Amino acid sequence: MKSDSDTEGSTEGDDAHSRPATRRRILQMGGGAALAALLGGCGANGSGGGDSGSAGGDSKILNYLLRLEQAQHSLYEAAISSGRFTGSHLELLRLFRRQEEQHIVHLTKTAKGQGEELRALPKPSLVVTDAHSALAQAQDLEELVAAAYLGQMKNVKGRPVLAAMLAIHSVEARHATALRKLRGVPAIPDEAFAKPATGSTVLGSIRKLEAA
Amino acid sequence: MNRSEPTLSRRDLVGGGAALVGTLSGVSLLTPLVEAAQAAVVGEGDVASARFLLPFEYLQVTFYGRALKGPHVGTGPLKSLFERVLDQERQHAETLTKIVEELGGEPPHKIPYTFTYKNRSELLLRAESLEQTAASAYNGVIPLLGSQELREKLASIAQIEARHSAAILMEGAKAPAATALEPPYRPLQALESVEKFTGPAIYEQTG
């Protein structure tokens, strides 16, 4: 998950770039593949330079992060509506869904405030087969998203965008910690320093989620 | 360290200049005026920012070290959690010390800390407070950094502090994330929130 070259994210997403991720195609592909298409389509990577076409130059990063947030929100929505969770677990999932919604709103407001250009986001449709795998998938996604935010910290240009990312980044890590605990995994990972992930690493991990 | 002599002491900032920070921060955290006011508390340059954060790591190392020697941690999951957290806080302190020294600075001296708790519940409250302060202090200082590499490094610590905070909150049967957005603490706000453990010496320690 260490930082790769800045161009790898674009390479990973070439196919998705060439075929726009329409809602229909995403629904046909199903869960993990849909996520991969969405993330590939946004192509966030190392420098974030080159294609922003926006006032602050952070639109590429913001689009990338918004899509990750959308994926998280969709997963929680699927888990909650599956009827496989009750009690405190259900309450926690509802809390996380609500917070992911707030992340989407905050990123969107920040982008608009900075004159950044956002793309319309297709919403992935995910299926939850059982509670155990849903929690595992949610934890993996939270870990991944926390690493994805960290991976963009040194690329972001605007201070307000950086502040928004920091505020969300910590909360994604909190979500991951809670899910680890729910699953009986040590709540705190071994490493004292969180590891960043590039766009290409995020895509690779999404593929693993799909395979699982 | 190439730091100019401050014209106001830390205590002065609390009483007078701090009012400026507080007032302006209420409007927006990131306006140039607020940034200037924050820099007045933290000091100039990346070395000052790294140096400012080091006492928060000292505090945590001392807190967990003492807690593990006391009676309220027990022998179960809380002990394991505190042991892991202590090990990570030590690593954070060592790394920050190295960063400060590599940037030509001198790590702050250590001061006495006082932690009072009568039972497990109070112990957890103190831990919650320290971890929340640390996570929010990092989030408040990182936007002041000039170095992008240092920004990522300190954010990698901030993330772990947030994880500690969540784990400790859950030990106390509380929600791991009270809000959707981690609040950044203004530098002075971070100092104020640990003053109960340090007394006024914290304002000189970070100066």
Short mmCIF file of C-alpha atoms in Angstrom, two decimals:
data_model
loop_
_atom_site.label_atom_id
_atom_site.label_comp_id
_atom_site.label_asym_id
_atom_site.label_seq_id
_atom_site.Cartn_x
_atom_site.Cartn_y
_atom_site.Cartn_z
CA MET A 1 0.00 0.00 0.00
CA LYS A 2 3.06 2.25 -0.14
CA SER A 3 2.88 5.10 -2.59
CA ASP A 4 3.40 3.97 -6.13
CA SER A 5 4.20 6.06 -9.10
CA ASP A 6 1.74 8.77 -9.89
CA THR A 7 0.75 7.29 -13.19
CA GLU A 8 -0.33 3.84 -12.11
CA GLY A 9 -3.83 4.87 -11.15
CA SER A 10 -4.51 6.08 -14.65
CA THR A 11 -3.15 2.90 -16.16
CA GLU A 12 -5.39 0.78 -13.97
CA GLY A 13 -8.38 2.76 -14.99
CA ASP A 14 -7.76 2.96 -18.74
CA ASP A 15 -10.55 0.59 -19.66
CA ALA A 16 -13.04 2.38 -17.52
CA HIS A 17 -11.95 5.70 -18.99
CA SER A 18 -12.64 4.47 -22.47
CA ARG A 19 -16.11 3.16 -21.59
CA PRO A 20 -18.15 5.56 -19.52
CA ALA A 21 -19.53 3.93 -16.37
CA THR A 22 -23.23 4.22 -17.07
CA ARG A 23 -25.72 3.23 -14.41
CA ARG A 24 -26.95 0.38 -16.56
CA ARG A 25 -23.49 -1.09 -17.09
CA ILE A 26 -22.70 -0.81 -13.40
CA LEU A 27 -25.87 -2.62 -12.43
CA GLN A 28 -25.12 -5.34 -14.96
CA MET A 29 -21.66 -5.83 -13.55
CA GLY A 30 -22.73 -6.16 -9.94
CA GLY A 31 -21.01 -5.19 -6.67
CA GLY A 32 -17.22 -5.25 -6.73
CA ALA A 33 -16.91 -4.91 -10.47
CA ALA A 34 -19.16 -1.91 -10.36
CA LEU A 35 -16.97 -0.33 -7.72
CA ALA A 36 -13.89 -1.00 -9.78
CA ALA A 37 -15.50 0.64 -12.77
CA LEU A 38 -16.53 3.66 -10.77
CA LEU A 39 -13.14 4.13 -9.20
CA GLY A 40 -11.29 3.45 -12.40
CA GLY A 41 -13.38 6.03 -14.11
CA CYS A 42 -12.29 8.74 -11.73
CA GLY A 43 -8.60 7.94 -12.09
CA ALA A 44 -7.24 9.65 -8.97
CA ASN A 45 -3.62 8.89 -8.42
CA GLY A 46 -0.50 10.48 -7.21
CA SER A 47 -0.01 14.02 -8.31
CA GLY A 48 -3.58 14.80 -9.17
CA GLY A 49 -2.25 17.03 -11.90
CA GLY A 50 -3.06 17.28 -15.49
CA ASP A 51 -6.75 17.15 -16.01
CA SER A 52 -8.42 19.10 -13.32
CA GLY A 53 -9.64 21.95 -15.45
CA SER A 54 -10.88 23.59 -12.28
CA ALA A 55 -10.17 26.63 -10.20
CA GLY A 56 -8.25 24.91 -7.44
CA GLY A 57 -6.86 21.90 -9.30
CA ASP A 58 -8.27 19.39 -6.83
CA SER A 59 -11.29 18.21 -8.80
CA LYS A 60 -9.68 14.91 -9.74
CA ILE A 61 -9.04 14.08 -6.11
CA LEU A 62 -12.47 15.25 -5.00
CA ASN A 63 -14.23 13.17 -7.65
CA TYR A 64 -12.20 10.16 -6.61
CA LEU A 65 -13.02 10.59 -2.94
CA LEU A 66 -16.69 11.23 -3.62
CA ARG A 67 -16.90 7.97 -5.47
CA LEU A 68 -15.32 6.13 -2.57
CA GLU A 69 -17.83 7.73 -0.24
CA GLN A 70 -20.66 6.75 -2.56
CA ALA A 71 -19.42 3.15 -2.54
CA GLN A 72 -19.35 3.10 1.25
CA HIS A 73 -22.79 4.60 1.48
CA SER A 74 -24.15 2.01 -0.92
CA LEU A 75 -22.61 -0.84 1.02
CA TYR A 76 -24.13 0.35 4.29
CA GLU A 77 -27.45 0.86 2.59
CA ALA A 78 -27.37 -2.69 1.25
CA ALA A 79 -26.36 -4.09 4.64
CA ILE A 80 -29.10 -2.20 6.46
CA SER A 81 -31.83 -3.11 3.99
CA SER A 82 -30.76 -6.76 3.91
CA GLY A 83 -32.53 -7.39 7.21
CA ARG A 84 -29.54 -9.38 8.44
CA PHE A 85 -28.61 -6.95 11.20
CA THR A 86 -30.42 -6.07 14.40
CA GLY A 87 -29.74 -4.30 17.69
CA SER A 88 -26.47 -2.49 18.29
CA HIS A 89 -24.91 -3.72 15.05
CA LEU A 90 -27.77 -2.26 13.04
CA GLU A 91 -27.53 1.01 14.95
CA LEU A 92 -23.83 1.25 14.20
CA LEU A 93 -24.37 0.60 10.50
CA ARG A 94 -27.05 3.27 10.43
CA LEU A 95 -24.69 5.71 12.13
CA PHE A 96 -21.98 4.97 9.59
CA ARG A 97 -24.38 5.31 6.66
CA ARG A 98 -25.47 8.69 7.99
CA GLN A 99 -21.86 9.80 8.42
CA GLU A 100 -20.94 8.69 4.91
CA GLU A 101 -23.86 10.78 3.66
CA GLN A 102 -22.46 13.74 5.54
CA HIS A 103 -19.06 13.13 3.99
CA ILE A 104 -20.61 13.28 0.55
CA VAL A 105 -22.36 16.53 1.41
CA HIS A 106 -19.21 18.04 2.93
CA LEU A 107 -16.97 17.10 0.01
CA THR A 108 -19.55 18.40 -2.43
CA LYS A 109 -19.88 21.71 -0.59
CA THR A 110 -16.12 22.02 -0.34
CA ALA A 111 -15.73 21.36 -4.04
CA LYS A 112 -18.35 23.93 -4.95
CA GLY A 113 -16.82 26.46 -2.59
CA GLN A 114 -13.49 26.04 -4.33
CA GLY A 115 -14.94 26.16 -7.82
CA GLU A 116 -14.01 22.55 -8.42
CA GLU A 117 -15.78 20.61 -11.12
CA LEU A 118 -17.69 17.51 -10.02
CA ARG A 119 -19.00 14.77 -12.24
CA ALA A 120 -22.42 13.17 -11.92
CA LEU A 121 -22.03 10.05 -9.81
CA PRO A 122 -23.69 6.80 -10.76
CA LYS A 123 -24.69 4.87 -7.69
CA PRO A 124 -23.37 1.33 -7.36
CA SER A 125 -25.80 -1.42 -6.46
CA LEU A 126 -24.36 -3.89 -3.97
CA VAL A 127 -25.73 -7.12 -2.63
CA VAL A 128 -25.20 -8.38 0.90
CA THR A 129 -25.34 -12.15 1.17
CA ASP A 130 -24.73 -12.60 4.90
CA ALA A 131 -23.90 -10.54 7.95
CA HIS A 132 -20.40 -11.92 8.45
CA SER A 133 -19.19 -11.18 4.94
CA ALA A 134 -20.94 -7.80 4.95
CA LEU A 135 -19.00 -6.72 8.03
CA ALA A 136 -15.77 -8.02 6.52
CA GLN A 137 -16.43 -6.13 3.30
CA ALA A 138 -17.32 -2.98 5.20
CA GLN A 139 -14.12 -3.16 7.23
CA ASP A 140 -12.03 -3.73 4.12
CA LEU A 141 -13.68 -0.79 2.44
CA GLU A 142 -13.20 1.50 5.44
CA GLU A 143 -9.51 0.55 5.70
CA LEU A 144 -9.13 1.13 2.01
CA VAL A 145 -10.85 4.50 2.04
CA ALA A 146 -8.82 5.71 5.03
CA ALA A 147 -5.67 4.71 3.15
CA ALA A 148 -6.99 6.36 -0.01
CA TYR A 149 -7.49 9.68 1.80
CA LEU A 150 -4.03 9.46 3.30
CA GLY A 151 -2.62 8.69 -0.13
CA GLN A 152 -3.95 12.00 -1.47
CA MET A 153 -2.79 14.20 1.42
CA LYS A 154 0.41 15.28 -0.24
CA ASN A 155 -1.23 15.77 -3.62
CA VAL A 156 -4.04 18.10 -2.67
CA LYS A 157 -3.49 21.76 -3.44
CA GLY A 158 -6.23 23.72 -1.69
CA ARG A 159 -6.15 24.22 2.08
CA PRO A 160 -9.94 23.98 2.46
CA VAL A 161 -9.90 20.71 0.53
CA LEU A 162 -7.08 19.44 2.72
CA ALA A 163 -9.00 20.39 5.86
CA ALA A 164 -12.09 18.57 4.60
CA MET A 165 -10.03 15.49 3.78
CA LEU A 166 -8.40 15.47 7.21
CA ALA A 167 -11.75 15.73 8.95
CA ILE A 168 -13.16 12.80 7.00
CA HIS A 169 -9.99 10.69 6.97
CA SER A 170 -9.98 10.36 10.77
CA VAL A 171 -13.61 9.32 10.84
CA GLU A 172 -13.10 6.62 8.23
CA ALA A 173 -10.36 5.25 10.48
CA ARG A 174 -12.79 5.31 13.41
CA HIS A 175 -15.30 3.33 11.35
CA ALA A 176 -12.63 0.78 10.47
CA THR A 177 -11.68 0.43 14.11
CA ALA A 178 -15.26 -0.22 15.16
CA LEU A 179 -15.77 -2.81 12.45
CA ARG A 180 -12.55 -4.55 13.43
CA LYS A 181 -13.82 -4.79 16.97
CA LEU A 182 -17.22 -6.09 15.86
CA ARG A 183 -15.48 -8.80 13.88
CA GLY A 184 -13.22 -9.82 16.74
CA VAL A 185 -10.09 -8.49 15.04
CA PRO A 186 -7.74 -6.45 17.28
CA ALA A 187 -9.25 -2.95 17.18
CA ILE A 188 -5.87 -1.30 16.65
CA PRO A 189 -3.59 -2.53 13.86
CA ASP A 190 0.02 -3.43 14.67
CA GLU A 191 1.52 -0.49 12.82
CA ALA A 192 1.97 2.85 14.57
CA PHE A 193 1.80 4.69 11.26
CA ALA A 194 -1.07 4.37 8.83
CA LYS A 195 -0.15 3.49 5.29
CA PRO A 196 -1.30 5.52 2.28
CA ALA A 197 -2.79 3.94 -0.82
CA THR A 198 -2.60 5.25 -4.37
CA GLY A 199 -5.47 5.10 -6.81
CA SER A 200 -3.98 1.99 -8.39
CA THR A 201 -3.73 0.23 -5.03
CA VAL A 202 -7.32 1.11 -4.25
CA LEU A 203 -8.44 -0.42 -7.52
CA GLY A 204 -6.45 -3.57 -6.87
CA SER A 205 -8.02 -3.96 -3.46
CA ILE A 206 -11.48 -3.43 -4.88
CA ARG A 207 -10.83 -6.35 -7.19
CA LYS A 208 -9.93 -8.48 -4.18
CA LEU A 209 -13.19 -7.45 -2.55
CA GLU A 210 -14.97 -8.58 -5.68
CA ALA A 211 -13.23 -11.94 -5.64
CA ALA A 212 -14.12 -12.43 -1.98
CA MET B 1 16.01 26.43 15.04
CA ASN B 2 15.87 29.79 13.39
CA ARG B 3 12.90 30.96 15.40
CA SER B 4 12.37 34.56 16.20
CA GLU B 5 11.88 35.56 19.80
CA PRO B 6 8.19 35.75 20.57
CA THR B 7 6.97 39.09 21.72
CA LEU B 8 4.16 37.47 23.70
CA SER B 9 4.53 34.63 26.16
CA ARG B 10 2.24 31.61 25.92
CA ARG B 11 0.34 32.91 28.88
CA ASP B 12 -0.09 36.27 27.22
CA LEU B 13 -1.53 34.51 24.24
CA VAL B 14 -4.03 32.76 26.41
CA GLY B 15 -5.15 36.01 27.92
CA GLY B 16 -4.97 38.44 25.06
CA GLY B 17 -3.80 37.22 21.68
CA ALA B 18 -5.78 34.06 22.16
CA ALA B 19 -8.96 36.05 22.03
CA LEU B 20 -8.07 36.93 18.48
CA VAL B 21 -7.56 33.29 17.63
CA GLY B 22 -10.83 32.30 19.20
CA THR B 23 -12.84 35.04 17.58
CA LEU B 24 -11.43 34.50 14.15
CA SER B 25 -11.59 30.74 14.33
CA GLY B 26 -15.28 31.00 14.89
CA VAL B 27 -15.58 32.55 11.45
CA SER B 28 -13.32 30.25 9.50
CA LEU B 29 -10.40 28.06 10.39
CA LEU B 30 -8.40 28.83 7.34
CA THR B 31 -8.51 32.51 6.61
CA PRO B 32 -5.07 34.11 6.36
CA LEU B 33 -5.64 36.07 9.56
CA VAL B 34 -6.55 32.95 11.46
CA GLU B 35 -3.56 31.16 10.02
CA ALA B 36 -1.36 33.99 11.21
CA ALA B 37 -2.89 33.86 14.66
CA GLN B 38 -2.41 30.11 14.81
CA ALA B 39 1.17 30.44 13.69
CA ALA B 40 1.68 32.84 16.58
CA VAL B 41 0.76 30.02 18.97
CA VAL B 42 2.59 27.21 17.20
CA GLY B 43 5.62 29.12 15.95
CA GLU B 44 7.01 29.55 12.47
CA GLY B 45 7.78 26.77 10.05
CA ASP B 46 7.38 23.03 9.91
CA VAL B 47 9.84 22.48 12.72
CA ALA B 48 7.64 24.49 15.05
CA SER B 49 4.56 22.52 14.00
CA ALA B 50 6.25 19.17 14.65
CA ARG B 51 7.63 20.51 17.91
CA PHE B 52 4.19 21.73 18.95
CA LEU B 53 2.73 18.23 18.60
CA LEU B 54 5.45 16.42 20.53
CA PRO B 55 4.15 17.23 24.05
CA PHE B 56 0.85 15.55 23.18
CA GLU B 57 2.77 12.37 22.50
CA TYR B 58 4.81 12.79 25.71
CA LEU B 59 1.54 13.11 27.60
CA GLN B 60 0.11 9.95 26.13
CA VAL B 61 3.26 7.92 26.69
CA THR B 62 3.32 8.98 30.33
CA PHE B 63 -0.40 8.40 30.79
CA TYR B 64 -0.46 4.85 29.39
CA GLY B 65 2.78 3.93 31.12
CA ARG B 66 1.37 4.93 34.48
CA ALA B 67 -2.04 3.41 33.80
CA LEU B 68 -0.48 0.05 33.03
CA LYS B 69 1.26 0.09 36.40
CA GLY B 70 -1.96 0.94 38.24
CA PRO B 71 -4.92 -1.17 39.38
CA HIS B 72 -7.67 0.00 37.03
CA VAL B 73 -6.54 -1.50 33.74
CA GLY B 74 -7.02 -5.08 34.88
CA THR B 75 -5.65 -8.05 33.00
CA GLY B 76 -8.11 -8.34 30.12
CA PRO B 77 -8.70 -6.61 26.78
CA LEU B 78 -8.17 -3.10 28.16
CA LYS B 79 -4.66 -4.01 29.26
CA SER B 80 -3.85 -5.42 25.82
CA LEU B 81 -5.28 -2.32 24.19
CA PHE B 82 -3.29 0.05 26.41
CA GLU B 83 -0.08 -1.91 25.82
CA ARG B 84 -0.51 -1.63 22.08
CA VAL B 85 -1.43 2.05 22.27
CA LEU B 86 1.56 2.81 24.52
CA ASP B 87 3.91 1.12 22.09
CA GLN B 88 2.50 3.19 19.23
CA GLU B 89 2.61 6.47 21.16
CA ARG B 90 6.28 5.80 21.91
CA GLN B 91 6.91 5.34 18.22
CA HIS B 92 5.09 8.58 17.46
CA ALA B 93 7.17 10.44 20.03
CA GLU B 94 10.40 8.99 18.67
CA THR B 95 9.46 9.86 15.11
CA LEU B 96 8.43 13.41 15.95
CA THR B 97 11.64 13.89 17.93
CA LYS B 98 13.63 12.74 14.93
CA ILE B 99 11.69 15.04 12.62
CA VAL B 100 12.26 18.04 14.89
CA GLU B 101 15.98 17.30 15.11
CA GLU B 102 16.34 16.72 11.38
CA LEU B 103 14.68 20.08 10.76
CA GLY B 104 17.26 21.72 13.01
CA GLY B 105 15.08 22.11 16.06
CA GLU B 106 15.31 21.06 19.64
CA PRO B 107 12.61 18.81 21.11
CA PRO B 108 10.68 20.42 23.95
CA HIS B 109 11.72 19.59 27.47
CA LYS B 110 9.49 17.29 29.48
CA ILE B 111 7.33 18.65 32.27
CA PRO B 112 5.50 16.92 35.14
CA TYR B 113 2.07 15.53 34.35
CA THR B 114 -0.74 14.76 36.77
CA PHE B 115 -3.45 12.25 35.97
CA THR B 116 -6.14 11.60 38.51
CA TYR B 117 -8.70 8.80 38.23
CA LYS B 118 -10.34 6.68 40.85
CA ASN B 119 -11.68 3.83 38.76
CA ARG B 120 -11.79 2.26 35.31
CA SER B 121 -14.49 4.62 34.12
CA GLU B 122 -12.49 7.72 35.00
CA LEU B 123 -9.37 6.17 33.50
CA LEU B 124 -11.22 5.71 30.21
CA LEU B 125 -12.47 9.29 30.32
CA ARG B 126 -8.90 10.58 30.66
CA ALA B 127 -7.77 8.34 27.79
CA GLU B 128 -10.68 9.53 25.65
CA SER B 129 -9.76 13.13 26.31
CA LEU B 130 -6.09 12.63 25.47
CA GLU B 131 -6.75 10.72 22.28
CA GLN B 132 -9.42 13.13 21.03
CA THR B 133 -7.12 16.03 21.72
CA ALA B 134 -4.24 14.37 19.91
CA ALA B 135 -6.30 13.47 16.85
CA SER B 136 -7.77 16.96 16.65
CA ALA B 137 -4.47 18.70 17.37
CA TYR B 138 -2.87 16.94 14.41
CA ASN B 139 -5.81 17.86 12.19
CA GLY B 140 -5.47 21.48 13.26
CA VAL B 141 -1.73 21.70 12.68
CA ILE B 142 -1.33 19.71 9.46
CA PRO B 143 -2.84 22.44 7.24
CA LEU B 144 -0.13 24.79 8.52
CA LEU B 145 2.68 22.60 7.16
CA GLY B 146 4.69 23.58 4.13
CA SER B 147 6.18 20.16 3.38
CA GLN B 148 3.86 17.78 1.58
CA GLU B 149 5.86 14.78 2.77
CA LEU B 150 5.58 15.91 6.37
CA ARG B 151 1.87 16.48 5.83
CA GLU B 152 1.44 12.83 4.86
CA LYS B 153 3.65 11.62 7.71
CA LEU B 154 1.75 13.54 10.36
CA ALA B 155 -1.59 12.53 8.86
CA SER B 156 -0.47 8.92 9.17
CA ILE B 157 -0.10 9.54 12.91
CA ALA B 158 -3.38 11.46 13.11
CA GLN B 159 -5.18 8.46 11.65
CA ILE B 160 -3.75 6.18 14.32
CA GLU B 161 -4.71 8.62 17.07
CA ALA B 162 -8.28 8.56 15.76
CA ARG B 163 -8.19 4.76 15.83
CA HIS B 164 -6.99 4.83 19.43
CA SER B 165 -9.78 7.23 20.28
CA ALA B 166 -12.43 5.01 18.68
CA ALA B 167 -11.15 1.87 20.38
CA ILE B 168 -11.15 3.56 23.78
CA LEU B 169 -14.62 5.00 23.27
CA MET B 170 -15.89 1.51 22.46
CA GLU B 171 -14.26 0.14 25.62
CA GLY B 172 -16.55 2.58 27.42
CA ALA B 173 -19.57 1.39 25.37
CA LYS B 174 -19.70 4.66 23.44
CA ALA B 175 -20.06 5.35 19.72
CA PRO B 176 -16.65 5.28 18.00
CA ALA B 177 -17.34 8.41 15.98
CA ALA B 178 -19.43 11.07 17.63
CA THR B 179 -19.46 13.25 14.53
CA ALA B 180 -19.06 12.70 10.81
CA LEU B 181 -16.22 15.22 10.68
CA GLU B 182 -13.30 15.11 13.09
CA PRO B 183 -13.10 18.59 14.57
CA PRO B 184 -9.71 20.23 14.10
CA TYR B 185 -8.47 21.87 17.30
CA ARG B 186 -6.90 25.26 17.01
CA PRO B 187 -3.43 25.07 18.55
CA LEU B 188 -4.48 27.03 21.58
CA GLN B 189 -7.58 24.93 22.01
CA ALA B 190 -5.41 21.80 22.03
CA LEU B 191 -3.20 23.28 24.75
CA GLU B 192 -6.21 24.30 26.81
CA SER B 193 -7.67 20.83 26.64
CA VAL B 194 -4.59 19.25 28.24
CA GLU B 195 -3.92 22.00 30.75
CA LYS B 196 -5.74 19.96 33.39
CA PHE B 197 -2.95 17.38 33.13
CA THR B 198 -0.03 19.77 32.84
CA GLY B 199 -0.87 23.02 34.54
CA PRO B 200 0.22 26.23 32.82
CA ALA B 201 3.65 24.77 32.02
CA ILE B 202 2.24 23.38 28.78
CA TYR B 203 2.12 26.88 27.31
CA GLU B 204 5.85 27.31 27.84
CA GLN B 205 6.70 23.73 26.84
CA THR B 206 5.39 24.20 23.33
CA GLY B 207 6.87 27.64 22.91
#
